[in-house]
Coordinates of C-alpha atoms in Angstrom, one line a residue:
M18 CA 0.0 0.0 0.0
R19 CA 1.4 3.4 -1.0
P20 CA 1.9 5.8 2.0
S21 CA -0.3 8.9 1.9
T22 CA 1.4 11.8 0.2
E23 CA -0.5 14.0 2.6
A24 CA 1.4 12.6 5.6
A25 CA 3.4 15.2 7.6
A26 CA 5.9 12.7 8.9
C27 CA 7.6 9.5 7.9
D28 CA 7.0 6.4 10.0
P29 CA 9.9 4.1 11.0
V30 CA 9.1 1.4 8.5
T31 CA 8.8 3.9 5.6
L32 CA 12.0 5.6 6.8
E33 CA 14.0 2.5 6.2
I34 CA 12.4 1.9 2.8
V35 CA 13.2 5.5 1.7
R36 CA 16.7 5.1 3.1
G37 CA 17.2 2.0 0.9
A38 CA 15.7 3.7 -2.1
I39 CA 17.9 6.7 -2.1
R40 CA 21.0 4.6 -1.4
S41 CA 20.0 2.4 -4.3
A42 CA 19.6 5.5 -6.6
Q43 CA 23.0 6.7 -5.6
A44 CA 24.5 3.3 -6.3
E45 CA 22.9 3.1 -9.7
M46 CA 24.4 6.5 -10.5
E47 CA 27.8 5.2 -9.6
A48 CA 27.3 2.1 -11.7
L49 CA 26.4 4.2 -14.7
I50 CA 29.6 6.3 -14.4
E51 CA 31.8 3.2 -14.0
R52 CA 30.3 1.5 -17.1
T53 CA 30.2 4.5 -19.5
A54 CA 33.3 6.7 -18.6
I55 CA 36.2 6.6 -21.0
S56 CA 39.3 7.4 -18.9
A57 CA 41.0 4.7 -16.8
F58 CA 41.1 6.7 -13.6
I59 CA 37.3 6.8 -13.6
R60 CA 36.4 3.5 -15.2
E61 CA 39.1 1.2 -13.7
K62 CA 40.3 3.2 -10.7
K63 CA 36.7 4.2 -9.8
D64 CA 37.7 7.7 -8.7
F65 CA 34.2 9.1 -8.7
Y66 CA 31.5 9.9 -6.2
T67 CA 27.8 10.7 -6.2
G68 CA 25.4 12.3 -3.7
L69 CA 21.8 13.2 -3.1
F70 CA 20.8 16.4 -1.2
D71 CA 17.7 17.7 0.3
A72 CA 15.8 20.7 -0.9
A73 CA 18.1 23.1 1.0
G74 CA 21.2 21.5 -0.5
V75 CA 22.2 19.6 2.6
L76 CA 23.9 16.2 1.9
A77 CA 21.3 13.5 2.5
V78 CA 23.3 10.5 1.3
G79 CA 26.8 10.3 -0.3
S80 CA 29.6 7.9 -1.1
N81 CA 31.5 6.7 1.9
V82 CA 34.4 9.0 1.2
P83 CA 35.6 11.5 3.7
I84 CA 36.5 14.3 1.3
F85 CA 33.1 15.9 0.7
G86 CA 32.8 19.5 1.6
D87 CA 29.8 21.8 1.0
I88 CA 29.1 20.9 -2.6
T89 CA 25.9 23.0 -3.1
G90 CA 27.0 26.2 -1.5
P91 CA 29.3 27.4 -4.3
V92 CA 26.5 27.0 -6.8
F93 CA 24.0 28.7 -4.6
R94 CA 26.2 31.8 -4.2
D95 CA 26.0 32.5 -8.0
F96 CA 22.7 30.8 -8.8
P97 CA 20.2 31.2 -5.9
P98 CA 18.0 28.1 -5.6
E99 CA 14.8 30.0 -6.2
T100 CA 16.0 30.9 -9.7
M101 CA 16.6 27.2 -10.7
R102 CA 14.3 25.4 -13.0
P103 CA 13.7 21.8 -14.0
G104 CA 16.3 20.6 -16.5
D105 CA 19.0 22.8 -15.2
L106 CA 22.5 21.4 -14.6
Y107 CA 25.4 23.2 -12.9
W108 CA 29.2 22.6 -13.1
Y109 CA 32.4 23.6 -11.4
N110 CA 35.9 22.6 -10.4
D111 CA 37.0 25.9 -8.8
C112 CA 38.8 24.8 -5.6
Y113 CA 39.3 28.3 -4.1
G114 CA 35.9 29.5 -5.3
S115 CA 34.3 26.5 -3.6
E116 CA 36.3 26.9 -0.4
G117 CA 37.7 23.3 -0.8
A118 CA 34.4 21.6 -1.7
V119 CA 36.7 20.3 -4.4
S120 CA 40.3 20.3 -3.5
H121 CA 42.2 19.9 -6.8
S122 CA 41.2 21.0 -10.2
N123 CA 40.9 17.6 -11.9
D124 CA 37.7 16.9 -9.9
Q125 CA 34.6 18.0 -11.9
V126 CA 31.3 18.5 -10.1
L127 CA 27.9 18.3 -11.8
L128 CA 24.8 19.3 -9.7
A129 CA 21.1 19.3 -10.8
P130 CA 17.9 20.2 -8.9
V131 CA 15.0 17.8 -8.7
F132 CA 11.5 19.2 -9.0
R133 CA 8.0 17.9 -8.5
A134 CA 5.0 20.0 -9.4
E135 CA 7.2 23.1 -9.7
R136 CA 8.5 22.4 -6.1
R137 CA 12.2 22.1 -5.6
C138 CA 12.6 18.8 -3.6
G139 CA 16.3 18.0 -3.8
F140 CA 19.5 17.9 -5.7
V141 CA 21.7 15.1 -7.2
M142 CA 25.5 15.3 -7.8
A143 CA 28.1 13.4 -9.7
W144 CA 31.8 14.1 -9.3
A145 CA 34.8 12.5 -11.0
H146 CA 38.6 12.9 -11.5
F147 CA 39.3 13.9 -15.1
A148 CA 42.6 12.6 -16.5
D149 CA 43.9 15.8 -18.1
I150 CA 42.4 19.3 -18.0
G151 CA 45.5 21.2 -19.4
G152 CA 48.2 22.8 -17.2
L153 CA 51.9 22.4 -16.9
R154 CA 52.2 18.7 -17.6
A155 CA 50.0 15.9 -19.1
G156 CA 47.7 14.8 -16.3
S157 CA 47.5 18.3 -14.9
I158 CA 49.2 17.3 -11.7
S159 CA 52.9 17.7 -11.2
P160 CA 55.2 18.1 -8.2
D161 CA 56.8 20.9 -10.3
A162 CA 53.7 23.1 -10.0
T163 CA 54.1 26.4 -8.1
D164 CA 50.5 27.8 -8.6
I165 CA 47.1 26.5 -9.4
Y166 CA 47.1 28.0 -12.9
Q167 CA 49.7 25.4 -13.8
E168 CA 47.2 22.6 -12.8
G169 CA 44.7 23.1 -15.6
I170 CA 41.6 25.1 -16.5
I171 CA 39.5 26.5 -13.7
V172 CA 35.7 26.4 -14.1
P173 CA 33.7 28.6 -11.7
P174 CA 30.1 27.6 -11.0
T175 CA 28.5 27.6 -14.4
R176 CA 25.0 26.8 -15.6
L177 CA 25.9 24.0 -18.1
I178 CA 22.2 23.3 -19.0
E179 CA 19.5 25.8 -18.7
A180 CA 15.9 24.4 -18.8
G181 CA 17.2 21.5 -21.0
R182 CA 19.4 23.5 -23.4
T183 CA 23.2 22.7 -23.1
N184 CA 25.8 25.4 -23.3
E185 CA 27.9 23.6 -25.9
A186 CA 30.4 26.5 -26.2
V187 CA 31.6 26.2 -22.7
L188 CA 32.0 22.4 -23.1
T189 CA 34.0 22.9 -26.3
L190 CA 36.3 25.4 -24.5
F191 CA 36.9 22.9 -21.6
H192 CA 37.6 19.9 -23.9
R193 CA 40.0 22.1 -26.1
N194 CA 42.2 22.5 -23.0
S195 CA 42.7 18.8 -22.6
R196 CA 45.6 16.9 -24.2
F197 CA 43.2 14.0 -24.5
P198 CA 39.9 15.6 -25.6
A199 CA 38.1 12.4 -26.5
Q200 CA 38.6 11.1 -22.9
S201 CA 37.4 14.4 -21.6
L202 CA 34.3 14.4 -23.8
G203 CA 33.4 10.8 -22.9
D204 CA 33.9 11.3 -19.2
M205 CA 31.7 14.4 -19.2
R206 CA 28.9 12.6 -21.0
A207 CA 29.1 9.8 -18.4
L208 CA 28.8 12.3 -15.6
M209 CA 25.9 14.1 -17.3
A210 CA 24.1 10.8 -17.9
S211 CA 24.6 9.9 -14.2
V212 CA 23.1 13.1 -13.0
D213 CA 20.2 12.7 -15.4
L214 CA 19.6 9.2 -14.1
G215 CA 19.7 10.5 -10.5
V216 CA 17.1 13.2 -11.2
R217 CA 14.8 10.5 -12.7
R218 CA 15.3 8.0 -9.8
V219 CA 14.8 10.7 -7.1
G220 CA 11.7 11.8 -9.0
E221 CA 10.3 8.3 -8.9
I222 CA 10.9 8.1 -5.1
L223 CA 9.1 11.5 -4.7
D224 CA 6.2 10.1 -6.8
R225 CA 5.9 7.0 -4.7
F226 CA 6.1 8.5 -1.2
G227 CA 5.4 12.2 -1.7
P228 CA 7.6 15.2 -1.2
E229 CA 6.6 15.7 2.5
V230 CA 7.4 12.1 3.5
V231 CA 10.7 12.1 1.6
A232 CA 11.7 15.5 3.2
D233 CA 10.9 14.2 6.6
A234 CA 12.8 11.0 6.0
L235 CA 15.9 12.9 4.9
G236 CA 15.6 15.1 8.0
Q237 CA 15.3 12.1 10.3
L238 CA 18.4 10.4 8.7
L239 CA 20.3 13.6 9.1
A240 CA 19.4 13.9 12.8
R241 CA 20.1 10.2 13.4
T242 CA 23.6 10.5 12.0
R243 CA 24.3 13.7 13.9
E244 CA 23.1 12.3 17.2
R245 CA 25.0 9.1 16.8
V246 CA 28.3 10.9 16.0
R247 CA 27.9 13.3 18.9
E248 CA 27.1 10.4 21.3
R249 CA 30.3 8.6 20.1
L250 CA 32.3 11.8 20.5
S251 CA 31.1 12.1 24.1
R252 CA 32.2 8.5 24.8
T253 CA 35.6 9.1 23.3
F254 CA 36.6 12.6 24.4
A255 CA 36.6 13.7 28.0
H256 CA 36.1 17.4 28.8
G257 CA 39.2 19.4 27.9
T258 CA 41.5 19.7 24.9
H259 CA 43.1 16.7 23.1
R260 CA 46.0 17.2 20.7
F261 CA 47.8 15.3 18.0
T262 CA 50.6 16.2 15.5
D263 CA 51.5 14.4 12.3
A264 CA 53.7 15.4 9.3
I265 CA 54.2 15.0 5.6
D266 CA 57.8 14.8 4.4
T267 CA 58.2 17.5 1.7
D268 CA 56.5 19.5 -1.0
G269 CA 58.9 18.4 -3.8
H270 CA 60.6 21.8 -3.8
G271 CA 63.1 21.1 -1.0
N272 CA 60.8 22.2 1.8
G273 CA 59.5 20.3 4.8
P274 CA 58.5 18.5 6.8
F275 CA 55.1 20.2 7.2
R276 CA 53.3 19.5 10.4
I277 CA 49.6 19.1 10.8
R278 CA 48.5 20.0 14.3
L279 CA 45.0 19.2 15.4
A280 CA 43.2 19.9 18.7
L281 CA 39.7 18.8 19.7
T282 CA 38.1 20.5 22.7
R283 CA 35.0 19.3 24.5
S284 CA 33.5 22.0 26.6
R285 CA 30.2 22.9 28.3
G286 CA 28.2 25.5 26.5
P287 CA 26.1 28.2 28.2
D288 CA 23.0 26.0 27.9
G289 CA 24.8 23.1 29.6
A290 CA 25.1 21.1 26.4
D291 CA 28.4 19.7 25.2
R292 CA 30.3 21.6 22.6
F293 CA 32.9 20.0 20.3
A294 CA 35.4 22.2 18.5
L295 CA 38.2 21.2 16.2
D296 CA 41.1 23.6 15.8
A297 CA 43.8 23.1 13.1
S298 CA 45.1 26.7 13.3
E299 CA 48.5 25.7 14.6
T300 CA 49.3 23.7 11.4
D301 CA 52.4 24.8 9.5
D302 CA 52.3 27.5 6.9
Q303 CA 51.3 26.7 3.3
A304 CA 53.9 25.0 1.0
P305 CA 55.4 26.5 -2.2
G306 CA 54.8 23.1 -3.8
P307 CA 51.5 21.4 -4.6
V308 CA 50.8 19.5 -1.4
N309 CA 48.5 22.2 0.1
F310 CA 45.1 20.8 1.1
L311 CA 42.4 23.4 0.9
M312 CA 40.2 21.7 3.5
N313 CA 36.6 22.5 3.6
P314 CA 35.4 22.9 7.2
S315 CA 33.0 20.1 6.7
I316 CA 35.6 17.5 6.1
P317 CA 36.8 16.7 9.7
G318 CA 33.3 16.1 10.7
M319 CA 32.6 13.9 7.7
A320 CA 35.7 11.8 8.4
L321 CA 34.9 11.4 12.1
G322 CA 31.3 10.6 11.1
L323 CA 32.4 7.8 8.8
Y324 CA 34.7 6.4 11.4
Y325 CA 32.0 6.3 14.1
L326 CA 29.3 5.0 11.6
G327 CA 31.6 2.2 10.2
G328 CA 29.9 -1.1 10.1
D329 CA 26.4 0.2 11.0
P330 CA 24.0 -0.8 8.2
T331 CA 21.3 1.5 9.5
Q332 CA 23.3 4.7 8.8
V333 CA 24.2 6.6 5.7
C334 CA 27.0 9.0 5.0
N335 CA 25.4 12.5 5.2
A336 CA 25.9 16.0 6.6
G337 CA 25.1 14.7 10.1
G338 CA 28.9 14.1 10.6
P339 CA 29.9 17.7 9.9
Q340 CA 26.9 19.0 12.0
A341 CA 28.2 17.0 15.0
L342 CA 31.1 19.4 15.4
D343 CA 30.1 22.9 16.7
A344 CA 33.2 24.6 15.2
V345 CA 36.1 24.0 12.9
T346 CA 39.0 26.6 13.0
L347 CA 41.5 26.9 10.1
R348 CA 44.2 29.5 9.7
E349 CA 44.5 31.5 6.5
G350 CA 47.9 30.9 4.9
S351 CA 48.4 27.5 6.5
L352 CA 48.8 24.1 4.8
L353 CA 45.1 23.4 5.4
R354 CA 43.9 26.9 4.3
P355 CA 46.4 28.1 1.7
R356 CA 46.0 31.5 0.0
F357 CA 45.1 31.7 -3.7
P358 CA 46.8 30.8 -6.0
A359 CA 48.9 28.2 -4.1
P360 CA 49.1 24.8 -6.0
L361 CA 46.9 22.0 -4.8
G362 CA 47.4 19.1 -7.2
M363 CA 49.1 16.7 -4.9
R364 CA 46.9 17.5 -1.9
G365 CA 46.2 13.8 -1.5
L366 CA 49.4 13.4 0.6
T367 CA 48.2 15.9 3.1
M368 CA 44.6 14.8 3.0
M369 CA 45.6 11.2 3.9
R370 CA 47.8 12.5 6.7
V371 CA 44.9 14.6 8.1
L372 CA 42.8 11.4 8.2
A373 CA 45.6 9.6 10.1
A374 CA 45.9 12.6 12.4
L375 CA 42.2 12.4 13.2
N376 CA 42.7 8.7 14.1
G377 CA 45.6 10.0 16.3
L378 CA 43.3 12.4 18.1
I379 CA 40.9 9.6 18.9
N380 CA 43.7 7.4 20.2
V381 CA 45.1 10.1 22.3
A382 CA 41.7 10.4 23.9
G383 CA 41.6 6.7 24.6
G384 CA 39.5 5.6 21.6
G385 CA 40.2 2.5 19.5
A386 CA 41.0 4.0 16.1
P387 CA 43.5 2.3 13.8
A388 CA 47.2 3.1 13.6
A389 CA 48.3 5.3 10.8
H390 CA 48.1 4.4 7.1
S391 CA 50.3 5.3 4.2
A392 CA 49.2 7.8 1.5
Y393 CA 48.3 6.0 -1.8
V394 CA 51.1 6.4 -4.4
I395 CA 50.6 8.1 -7.7
I396 CA 52.7 7.8 -10.8
L397 CA 52.2 9.7 -14.1
L398 CA 54.1 8.2 -17.0
R399 CA 53.9 10.4 -20.0
G400 CA 55.4 9.9 -23.5
S401 CA 54.6 8.7 -27.0
V402 CA 54.5 5.3 -28.7
R403 CA 54.1 4.0 -32.3
R404 CA 51.2 1.6 -32.5
E405 CA 52.6 0.5 -35.9
P406 CA 56.3 0.4 -36.9
A407 CA 55.8 3.0 -39.6
G408 CA 53.0 4.9 -37.9
P409 CA 53.1 8.3 -36.3
P410 CA 54.0 8.6 -32.6
E411 CA 50.9 8.8 -30.4
P412 CA 50.9 10.4 -27.0
F413 CA 50.0 8.4 -23.9
L414 CA 49.4 9.2 -20.3
L415 CA 49.4 6.4 -17.7
S416 CA 48.1 7.8 -14.4
D417 CA 48.4 4.9 -12.0
G418 CA 47.3 5.1 -8.4
I419 CA 48.8 2.2 -6.3
G420 CA 47.5 0.8 -3.1
V421 CA 49.2 0.9 0.3
G422 CA 48.8 -0.7 3.7
Y423 CA 46.3 0.6 6.3
G424 CA 46.8 0.7 10.0
A425 CA 46.1 -2.2 12.3
R426 CA 43.1 -2.0 14.6
P427 CA 42.8 -3.1 18.2
E428 CA 40.9 -6.2 17.1
A429 CA 42.2 -6.9 13.6
D430 CA 45.2 -6.6 11.3
G431 CA 45.4 -3.6 8.9
I432 CA 44.1 -4.0 5.4
D433 CA 46.6 -4.8 2.7
A434 CA 47.0 -3.1 -0.7
V435 CA 44.2 -0.6 -0.5
Y436 CA 44.2 2.4 -2.8
F437 CA 41.5 4.6 -1.1
V438 CA 38.2 3.4 0.3
A439 CA 36.4 1.6 -2.5
Q440 CA 38.8 2.4 -5.3
E441 CA 40.9 -0.2 -7.0
N442 CA 44.4 -1.0 -8.3
Y443 CA 44.7 -1.4 -12.0
P444 CA 44.7 -5.1 -13.1
V445 CA 47.9 -6.3 -15.0
E446 CA 45.9 -7.2 -18.0
F447 CA 44.4 -3.7 -18.3
L448 CA 47.7 -2.0 -18.0
E449 CA 49.5 -4.2 -20.6
A450 CA 46.6 -3.9 -23.1
G451 CA 46.2 -0.2 -22.8
Y452 CA 49.7 1.2 -22.3
P453 CA 53.3 0.6 -23.5
V454 CA 54.4 -1.2 -20.4
R455 CA 54.9 -4.9 -19.3
L456 CA 54.3 -5.8 -15.7
R457 CA 57.2 -7.9 -14.5
R458 CA 56.1 -8.1 -10.9
Y459 CA 52.9 -7.3 -8.9
G460 CA 52.5 -8.5 -5.4
I461 CA 52.8 -7.7 -1.7
A462 CA 55.7 -5.7 -0.3
A463 CA 57.0 -8.0 2.4
D464 CA 57.7 -6.3 5.8
S465 CA 56.0 -3.1 4.8
G466 CA 53.3 -3.6 7.4
G467 CA 54.2 -2.4 10.9
A468 CA 54.9 -5.2 13.4
G469 CA 52.4 -5.6 16.3
R470 CA 50.0 -7.8 18.1
R471 CA 47.9 -6.8 15.1
R472 CA 50.0 -6.4 12.0
G473 CA 49.8 -3.3 9.9
G474 CA 48.5 -3.7 6.3
C475 CA 51.2 -4.3 3.7
G476 CA 51.8 -2.2 0.6
I477 CA 52.5 -3.3 -3.0
V478 CA 55.4 -3.9 -5.3
R479 CA 54.9 -3.2 -9.0
E480 CA 57.6 -3.5 -11.7
Y481 CA 56.9 -1.9 -15.1
E482 CA 59.1 -2.6 -18.1
I483 CA 59.0 0.4 -20.4
L484 CA 58.0 -0.4 -24.0
A485 CA 57.8 3.2 -25.2
D486 CA 60.8 4.7 -27.0
E487 CA 60.9 7.3 -24.2
A488 CA 58.8 8.6 -21.3
V489 CA 58.9 11.0 -18.5
L490 CA 57.8 10.0 -15.0
A491 CA 56.3 12.0 -12.1
V492 CA 56.1 10.1 -8.8
R493 CA 54.3 10.9 -5.6
I494 CA 55.4 9.0 -2.5
D495 CA 55.2 10.3 1.1
S496 CA 55.9 8.9 4.6
V497 CA 59.6 8.1 3.9
A498 CA 61.0 10.4 6.6
N499 CA 57.9 10.3 8.7
P500 CA 56.5 6.7 8.3
P501 CA 53.0 5.8 9.4
W502 CA 53.0 5.6 13.2
G503 CA 52.4 2.4 15.2
L504 CA 50.3 2.4 18.3
A505 CA 50.3 0.8 21.8
G506 CA 53.6 -1.0 21.1
G507 CA 53.0 -1.5 17.4
R508 CA 55.8 -0.5 15.1
A509 CA 55.6 2.0 12.3
G510 CA 54.7 0.9 8.8
G511 CA 57.3 0.7 6.1
S512 CA 58.1 3.4 3.6
G513 CA 57.7 3.4 -0.2
R514 CA 60.3 4.1 -2.8
A515 CA 60.7 4.3 -6.6
V516 CA 63.8 2.6 -8.2
V517 CA 64.8 2.5 -11.9
N518 CA 66.6 -0.7 -13.1
P519 CA 66.9 -2.3 -9.6
G520 CA 69.7 -4.7 -9.0
T521 CA 71.7 -3.5 -12.0
P522 CA 74.8 -1.3 -12.3
G523 CA 72.5 1.4 -13.6
E524 CA 70.2 1.3 -10.5
R525 CA 69.0 4.7 -9.4
L526 CA 66.7 5.8 -6.6
L527 CA 64.2 8.5 -7.6
A528 CA 63.2 11.4 -5.3
P529 CA 59.9 10.3 -3.7
L530 CA 58.1 13.5 -4.9
S531 CA 59.5 14.5 -8.2
D532 CA 58.9 15.0 -11.9
G533 CA 61.0 15.0 -15.1
N534 CA 62.5 11.5 -14.5
R535 CA 63.4 10.3 -17.9
L536 CA 62.9 6.6 -18.8
A537 CA 63.9 4.7 -22.0
R538 CA 62.7 1.5 -23.7
G539 CA 63.8 -1.5 -21.7
D540 CA 64.1 0.4 -18.4
V541 CA 62.4 -1.2 -15.4
L542 CA 60.6 0.9 -12.9
R543 CA 60.0 -0.6 -9.5
I544 CA 57.5 1.1 -7.2
E545 CA 57.2 -0.1 -3.6
T546 CA 54.4 1.4 -1.5
G547 CA 54.3 1.8 2.2
G548 CA 52.4 -0.1 4.9
G549 CA 50.3 0.7 7.9
G550 CA 51.4 1.0 11.5
G551 CA 51.0 -2.0 13.8
H552 CA 48.9 -2.2 17.0
G553 CA 50.0 -3.7 20.2
H554 CA 53.4 -5.3 21.2
P555 CA 54.7 -7.6 18.4
F556 CA 55.7 -10.2 21.0
D557 CA 52.0 -10.6 21.8
R558 CA 51.1 -11.8 18.3
E559 CA 50.3 -15.4 18.1
P560 CA 53.3 -17.4 16.8
E561 CA 51.0 -19.3 14.5
A562 CA 49.8 -16.0 12.9
V563 CA 53.5 -14.9 12.4
L564 CA 54.2 -18.2 10.7
E565 CA 51.2 -17.8 8.4
D566 CA 52.4 -14.3 7.5
V567 CA 55.9 -15.7 6.7
L568 CA 54.5 -18.5 4.5
G569 CA 52.2 -16.0 2.8
G570 CA 55.0 -13.6 1.9
F571 CA 53.8 -10.7 4.2
V572 CA 56.7 -11.0 6.7
S573 CA 60.2 -12.2 6.1
R574 CA 61.9 -14.8 8.3
E575 CA 64.4 -12.2 9.5
A576 CA 61.6 -9.8 10.5
A577 CA 59.7 -12.6 12.2
Q578 CA 62.7 -13.2 14.5
R579 CA 63.8 -9.6 14.9
H580 CA 60.4 -7.9 15.4
Y581 CA 58.1 -10.7 16.6
G582 CA 60.5 -12.9 18.5
V583 CA 59.4 -15.9 16.5
A584 CA 61.9 -18.5 15.4
L585 CA 61.2 -20.9 12.6
A586 CA 62.7 -24.3 11.7
G587 CA 62.0 -24.7 8.0
D588 CA 58.3 -24.1 7.6
A589 CA 57.4 -24.8 11.2
L590 CA 57.6 -23.0 14.5
D591 CA 60.6 -23.5 16.8
A592 CA 58.8 -23.3 20.1
A593 CA 61.8 -23.4 22.3
A594 CA 63.8 -20.8 20.4
T595 CA 60.7 -18.6 20.2
A596 CA 60.2 -18.8 24.0
A597 CA 63.8 -17.8 24.5
L598 CA 63.5 -14.8 22.1
R599 CA 60.3 -13.6 23.8
A600 CA 61.8 -13.8 27.2
D601 CA 63.7 -10.6 26.4
R602 CA 60.7 -8.3 25.9
P603 CA 61.6 -4.8 24.6
P604 CA 59.8 -1.9 26.4
T605 CA 57.4 0.2 24.4
R606 CA 55.6 3.6 24.5
A607 CA 52.4 4.9 23.1
F608 CA 53.5 5.6 19.5
H609 CA 56.3 4.4 17.3
R610 CA 58.0 6.2 14.4
H611 CA 61.7 5.3 14.1
E612 CA 61.6 4.9 17.9
Y613 CA 59.0 4.6 20.7
V614 CA 57.7 7.9 22.0
D615 CA 54.7 9.1 24.0
A616 CA 53.8 11.9 21.6
L617 CA 54.7 12.7 18.0
A618 CA 56.1 16.2 17.5

């Protein structure tokens, strides 16, 4: 039986049906992007997100990715909601103009209103990383960048479609700035189709349940998330101020380290209610290089919300997380609030370290968050290749994001070989079919996971043999000087590195954040990615689990003995030798990075 569209409130059963329906609509939008996009970073890497918003533009359900800022606000400033009409579509990638709603220029946002009976009832959004939008280097992202103008075309909030009529001129201008316009065109069509599908699916939900019921359902879901996150914050953080500091190594221009300093204060407001305020104002100044992270104030609450909601099937990712924090303070001119036109292209390093620092805040307060993770590694291999011996050289761009290890948890090992949330590593077959490379090796990087009672997740080893006549490589690796910290006796995760022609007289180690590295046909590029920190004293790990790790290639025999105090005799445990090793138990402190310390500075 269809619920009455005259109902003023959504009952609990209908609430769960609406929740499932909007989540299904969002998932269908994502599936359409994945199946119709052209560029590998969207289609194979799955670097795209979708979201549904209420009539006021508040996020009602989004992908489980903690980098959403205020998506609708930038559009509303130039196009007030009351002026919008059915069939409109809005577009932007302006990082500074959106105050970090998008945090590097490759990310394109499309937003459309949903109407029923001339009533604005919501919005749908699709967002994806485009492979090349112009700029200093192919791929639009380079460690060499010194301002955002070198990172591609900037699109302020623009009405791309007005009442069903597409502004083809602005699309032509955008695609003309790409070195790979066919990819750009195909990806834009995929995003536009996804938004169109979302408008139709949300319209069907509105037709079924009525605008009043849907609006009330979204409001209830928002309040449920906000209350759940605030309740968990209250359980984690005692009254007072809790602090944590983490760091990224460099900006690629000889500067660094850059420290991220977070403080979360729980206080009592004038009305007697708890107040939670996050302060990042003591973070170091912005960098000359492109590692600045223009962090929208919504992002810390979104990240904390996703942590606290993890594993709860009754919840959805929405603006309730950001609303759980009463204040977020950022300092103009800092690494997290850089001044225009500071470059932002490699902000992923800093973003990943911010997420680890939020875990650190929780752990300082006595919570059970994971140890630190590595930042996913990016390489951009640019060059030309002849598809036929007598044919013309054709340009290629291989943007490969490579997974890393995530931090161990109090109750479980860290996750191995993860790129970021639900995104994926490129398969070998795809790489070899699409690019002038041959994969000689692809597997787990042994000993990259931090030792602990619960082992940190391990990173990846990839070896590419170059089949192009020549190519230029940009590489982005962090956490070499400041590896991911271990917790409660767990050791730090391992660091990544990039090596050309390993094990030969011509072996050379590349700077971990660098561009302009020239490669020739026959060269071998080895990328090793870092692992996550361990949790708990390594001598408390079950010897059988250490043996399993050794046999599986995650831990070397040497590390089993040195870090875990486990001796092996062939492929079996040596119980007597293990007992002797573990009798000499090394002391530990709260955190580990190179050495055991009580606080990271």
